[in-house]
């Protein structure tokens, strides 16, 4: 999990793309006080928003406002937080951060991480909210100009329509936070890759070359350890769910993950939860059959992806 002293410290150029803010010509001779109400959020030619403002104004204090609230769960102190952020200098419109044309950033909802002003605002909104934040130069020693940020709150677990489970496959239950657990059937696992969508999301579709932000847990089916040193059925192999661990980022078709994940997540959609039963031939030869439950949090399809 990326833990930052304040959210403004995340304002660094991203490799995955940027979008220019919209502004008028700078009048270097004037520096009247500026207010967050004077900043307008607009559209752009990419996924990112744009910011329209009078450059060069003096912003002496941190400000924030809720542009709209979401319709998801209310945010809770200390919980994982997944944010899309577009930030620009209020002096000249230079783009400082843009996760919309890429993958979102993960934080913890705590004042020492996102700053006291934004922390208080986030405690009053739900997943799906959009906020506008203004940070004055003095908030960060490296910031030489005031900064405006558009912040969208994304779900940190699958959100969509429930799909009936196949009784022959492992059965999945979810905690209040969305973290999954499984009950694995008796006997050996199937010889072929099994794919089941448990929650059908409505976001972007996963294609060959897509970049994904996911939460996942992987369990052993039957090649577990017992007192003789073998893995027990149902033991967790790996998970991204602890709050200290960021959502996992991968690119489909790049060889970053096992074949079962590359093939099993293809054509799924953002917001979905997918159950994958991955035999050794599609996963790890030494670990036997594995059970994955994957929440697809975000999908970014760069221009030219299949």
PDB file of C-alpha atoms in Angstrom, residues 44-183:
ATOM      1  CA  UNK A  44     -11.155  16.061 -22.266  1.00  0.00           C
ATOM      2  CA  UNK A  45     -10.233  13.842 -25.198  1.00  0.00           C
ATOM      3  CA  UNK A  46      -9.113  11.092 -22.821  1.00  0.00           C
ATOM      4  CA  UNK A  47     -10.555   9.414 -19.723  1.00  0.00           C
ATOM      5  CA  UNK A  48      -9.224  12.203 -17.522  1.00  0.00           C
ATOM      6  CA  UNK A  49     -11.168  15.362 -16.626  1.00  0.00           C
ATOM      7  CA  UNK A  50      -9.827  18.846 -17.275  1.00  0.00           C
ATOM      8  CA  UNK A  51      -9.627  21.898 -15.009  1.00  0.00           C
ATOM      9  CA  UNK A  52     -10.583  25.410 -16.035  1.00  0.00           C
ATOM     10  CA  UNK A  53      -9.376  28.267 -13.809  1.00  0.00           C
ATOM     11  CA  UNK A  54      -7.700  31.662 -13.731  1.00  0.00           C
ATOM     12  CA  UNK A  55      -3.997  30.925 -13.294  1.00  0.00           C
ATOM     13  CA  UNK A  56      -1.712  32.732 -10.889  1.00  0.00           C
ATOM     14  CA  UNK A  57      -4.226  33.367  -8.100  1.00  0.00           C
ATOM     15  CA  UNK A  58      -3.171  33.076  -4.474  1.00  0.00           C
ATOM     16  CA  UNK A  59      -4.582  30.036  -2.640  1.00  0.00           C
ATOM     17  CA  UNK A  60      -3.516  30.422   0.974  1.00  0.00           C
ATOM     18  CA  UNK A  61      -5.365  27.492   2.578  1.00  0.00           C
ATOM     19  CA  UNK A  62      -6.376  23.937   1.784  1.00  0.00           C
ATOM     20  CA  UNK A  63      -9.921  23.655   0.447  1.00  0.00           C
ATOM     21  CA  UNK A  64     -12.133  20.791  -0.676  1.00  0.00           C
ATOM     22  CA  UNK A  65     -15.676  20.206  -1.821  1.00  0.00           C
ATOM     23  CA  UNK A  66     -17.875  17.292  -2.840  1.00  0.00           C
ATOM     24  CA  UNK A  67     -18.704  17.582  -6.539  1.00  0.00           C
ATOM     25  CA  UNK A  68     -21.125  14.668  -6.265  1.00  0.00           C
ATOM     26  CA  UNK A  69     -21.681  11.828  -3.823  1.00  0.00           C
ATOM     27  CA  UNK A  70     -21.594   8.177  -4.807  1.00  0.00           C
ATOM     28  CA  UNK A  71     -24.231   5.491  -4.389  1.00  0.00           C
ATOM     29  CA  UNK A  72     -21.945   2.830  -2.912  1.00  0.00           C
ATOM     30  CA  UNK A  73     -20.870   2.081   0.645  1.00  0.00           C
ATOM     31  CA  UNK A  74     -19.927   4.860   3.060  1.00  0.00           C
ATOM     32  CA  UNK A  75     -16.186   5.158   3.584  1.00  0.00           C
ATOM     33  CA  UNK A  76     -14.780   4.113   6.945  1.00  0.00           C
ATOM     34  CA  UNK A  77     -11.744   5.303   8.896  1.00  0.00           C
ATOM     35  CA  UNK A  78      -8.684   3.123   8.319  1.00  0.00           C
ATOM     36  CA  UNK A  79     -10.089   1.196   5.364  1.00  0.00           C
ATOM     37  CA  UNK A  80      -8.345   0.748   2.010  1.00  0.00           C
ATOM     38  CA  UNK A  81      -9.037   3.552  -0.423  1.00  0.00           C
ATOM     39  CA  UNK A  82      -8.787   3.358  -4.213  1.00  0.00           C
ATOM     40  CA  UNK A  83      -8.638   6.720  -5.976  1.00  0.00           C
ATOM     41  CA  UNK A  84      -8.430   8.085  -9.483  1.00  0.00           C
ATOM     42  CA  UNK A  85      -6.666  11.451  -9.320  1.00  0.00           C
ATOM     43  CA  UNK A  86      -6.116  14.243 -11.803  1.00  0.00           C
ATOM     44  CA  UNK A  87      -3.989  17.109 -10.484  1.00  0.00           C
ATOM     45  CA  UNK A  88      -2.642  20.267 -12.068  1.00  0.00           C
ATOM     46  CA  UNK A  89      -0.687  23.358 -11.088  1.00  0.00           C
ATOM     47  CA  UNK A  90      -2.938  26.365 -10.517  1.00  0.00           C
ATOM     48  CA  UNK A  91      -0.129  28.624 -11.719  1.00  0.00           C
ATOM     49  CA  UNK A  92       0.252  27.340 -15.273  1.00  0.00           C
ATOM     50  CA  UNK A  93      -1.987  24.277 -15.723  1.00  0.00           C
ATOM     51  CA  UNK A  94       0.877  21.772 -15.825  1.00  0.00           C
ATOM     52  CA  UNK A  95      -0.447  18.246 -15.265  1.00  0.00           C
ATOM     53  CA  UNK A  96       1.155  16.794 -12.133  1.00  0.00           C
ATOM     54  CA  UNK A  97      -0.721  13.516 -11.805  1.00  0.00           C
ATOM     55  CA  UNK A  98      -3.186  11.633 -13.993  1.00  0.00           C
ATOM     56  CA  UNK A  99      -4.290   8.126 -13.054  1.00  0.00           C
ATOM     57  CA  UNK A 100      -7.425   8.174 -15.247  1.00  0.00           C
ATOM     58  CA  UNK A 101      -5.378   7.284 -18.308  1.00  0.00           C
ATOM     59  CA  UNK A 102      -3.776   4.414 -16.402  1.00  0.00           C
ATOM     60  CA  UNK A 103      -4.498   2.617 -13.135  1.00  0.00           C
ATOM     61  CA  UNK A 104      -5.781   4.169  -9.872  1.00  0.00           C
ATOM     62  CA  UNK A 105      -3.734   4.642  -6.688  1.00  0.00           C
ATOM     63  CA  UNK A 106      -4.334   2.915  -3.361  1.00  0.00           C
ATOM     64  CA  UNK A 107      -4.164   4.544   0.084  1.00  0.00           C
ATOM     65  CA  UNK A 108      -5.515   4.087   3.587  1.00  0.00           C
ATOM     66  CA  UNK A 109      -8.272   6.406   4.752  1.00  0.00           C
ATOM     67  CA  UNK A 110      -6.359   8.166   7.523  1.00  0.00           C
ATOM     68  CA  UNK A 111      -5.533  11.858   8.102  1.00  0.00           C
ATOM     69  CA  UNK A 112      -1.788  11.229   8.103  1.00  0.00           C
ATOM     70  CA  UNK A 113      -2.119   9.633   4.657  1.00  0.00           C
ATOM     71  CA  UNK A 114      -4.561  11.843   2.747  1.00  0.00           C
ATOM     72  CA  UNK A 115      -4.419  15.004   4.866  1.00  0.00           C
ATOM     73  CA  UNK A 116      -6.902  16.231   7.446  1.00  0.00           C
ATOM     74  CA  UNK A 117      -9.054  18.279   5.034  1.00  0.00           C
ATOM     75  CA  UNK A 118      -9.655  15.471   2.538  1.00  0.00           C
ATOM     76  CA  UNK A 119      -9.959  12.892   5.318  1.00  0.00           C
ATOM     77  CA  UNK A 120     -12.913  14.732   6.852  1.00  0.00           C
ATOM     78  CA  UNK A 121     -14.593  15.081   3.463  1.00  0.00           C
ATOM     79  CA  UNK A 122     -14.151  11.400   2.612  1.00  0.00           C
ATOM     80  CA  UNK A 123     -15.778  10.298   5.875  1.00  0.00           C
ATOM     81  CA  UNK A 124     -18.988  11.972   4.684  1.00  0.00           C
ATOM     82  CA  UNK A 125     -19.203  10.378   1.229  1.00  0.00           C
ATOM     83  CA  UNK A 126     -19.761   7.020  -0.396  1.00  0.00           C
ATOM     84  CA  UNK A 127     -17.918   5.004  -3.018  1.00  0.00           C
ATOM     85  CA  UNK A 128     -18.496   6.663  -6.387  1.00  0.00           C
ATOM     86  CA  UNK A 129     -18.060  10.198  -5.036  1.00  0.00           C
ATOM     87  CA  UNK A 130     -16.071  12.886  -6.804  1.00  0.00           C
ATOM     88  CA  UNK A 131     -14.233  15.584  -4.854  1.00  0.00           C
ATOM     89  CA  UNK A 132     -12.241  18.661  -5.762  1.00  0.00           C
ATOM     90  CA  UNK A 133      -9.249  19.547  -3.581  1.00  0.00           C
ATOM     91  CA  UNK A 134      -7.006  22.624  -3.562  1.00  0.00           C
ATOM     92  CA  UNK A 135      -3.624  22.369  -1.836  1.00  0.00           C
ATOM     93  CA  UNK A 136      -1.613  25.595  -1.265  1.00  0.00           C
ATOM     94  CA  UNK A 137       2.152  25.624  -1.929  1.00  0.00           C
ATOM     95  CA  UNK A 138       3.054  25.348   1.771  1.00  0.00           C
ATOM     96  CA  UNK A 139       1.319  21.960   2.158  1.00  0.00           C
ATOM     97  CA  UNK A 140       4.331  20.225   0.640  1.00  0.00           C
ATOM     98  CA  UNK A 141       7.890  21.550   0.738  1.00  0.00           C
ATOM     99  CA  UNK A 142       8.414  20.456  -2.877  1.00  0.00           C
ATOM    100  CA  UNK A 143       5.270  22.157  -4.191  1.00  0.00           C
ATOM    101  CA  UNK A 144       6.078  25.606  -5.621  1.00  0.00           C
ATOM    102  CA  UNK A 145       2.535  26.378  -6.774  1.00  0.00           C
ATOM    103  CA  UNK A 146      -0.990  25.703  -5.549  1.00  0.00           C
ATOM    104  CA  UNK A 147      -2.451  22.442  -6.824  1.00  0.00           C
ATOM    105  CA  UNK A 148      -5.990  21.449  -7.781  1.00  0.00           C
ATOM    106  CA  UNK A 149      -6.964  17.775  -7.730  1.00  0.00           C
ATOM    107  CA  UNK A 150     -10.043  15.945  -8.975  1.00  0.00           C
ATOM    108  CA  UNK A 151     -10.448  12.814  -6.857  1.00  0.00           C
ATOM    109  CA  UNK A 152     -12.835   9.963  -7.740  1.00  0.00           C
ATOM    110  CA  UNK A 153     -13.462   7.240  -5.131  1.00  0.00           C
ATOM    111  CA  UNK A 154     -13.491   3.753  -6.673  1.00  0.00           C
ATOM    112  CA  UNK A 155     -14.701   0.459  -5.137  1.00  0.00           C
ATOM    113  CA  UNK A 156     -11.980  -1.687  -3.548  1.00  0.00           C
ATOM    114  CA  UNK A 157     -13.953  -4.890  -4.153  1.00  0.00           C
ATOM    115  CA  UNK A 158     -16.301  -6.316  -6.802  1.00  0.00           C
ATOM    116  CA  UNK A 159     -19.534  -4.399  -7.367  1.00  0.00           C
ATOM    117  CA  UNK A 160     -22.193  -5.668  -9.749  1.00  0.00           C
ATOM    118  CA  UNK A 161     -24.979  -8.184 -10.311  1.00  0.00           C
ATOM    119  CA  UNK A 162     -24.740 -11.471  -8.373  1.00  0.00           C
ATOM    120  CA  UNK A 163     -24.508 -14.594 -10.555  1.00  0.00           C
ATOM    121  CA  UNK A 164     -25.680 -18.032  -9.360  1.00  0.00           C
ATOM    122  CA  UNK A 165     -22.775 -20.300  -8.420  1.00  0.00           C
ATOM    123  CA  UNK A 166     -22.109 -23.727  -9.933  1.00  0.00           C
ATOM    124  CA  UNK A 167     -22.537 -26.246  -7.058  1.00  0.00           C
ATOM    125  CA  UNK A 168     -19.779 -28.419  -8.530  1.00  0.00           C
ATOM    126  CA  UNK A 169     -17.207 -25.642  -8.065  1.00  0.00           C
ATOM    127  CA  UNK A 170     -15.806 -24.184  -4.824  1.00  0.00           C
ATOM    128  CA  UNK A 171     -18.408 -22.066  -3.015  1.00  0.00           C
ATOM    129  CA  UNK A 172     -17.447 -18.473  -2.230  1.00  0.00           C
ATOM    130  CA  UNK A 173     -18.616 -16.317   0.667  1.00  0.00           C
ATOM    131  CA  UNK A 174     -17.644 -12.682   1.244  1.00  0.00           C
ATOM    132  CA  UNK A 175     -17.081 -10.660   4.406  1.00  0.00           C
ATOM    133  CA  UNK A 176     -18.597  -7.213   4.928  1.00  0.00           C
ATOM    134  CA  UNK A 177     -15.450  -5.711   3.388  1.00  0.00           C
ATOM    135  CA  UNK A 178     -15.766  -7.952   0.313  1.00  0.00           C
ATOM    136  CA  UNK A 179     -12.886 -10.286   1.220  1.00  0.00           C
ATOM    137  CA  UNK A 180     -13.679 -13.799  -0.078  1.00  0.00           C
ATOM    138  CA  UNK A 181     -13.367 -17.219   1.522  1.00  0.00           C
ATOM    139  CA  UNK A 182     -14.034 -20.582  -0.119  1.00  0.00           C
ATOM    140  CA  UNK A 183     -15.345 -24.030   0.645  1.00  0.00           C
TER     141      UNK A 183
END
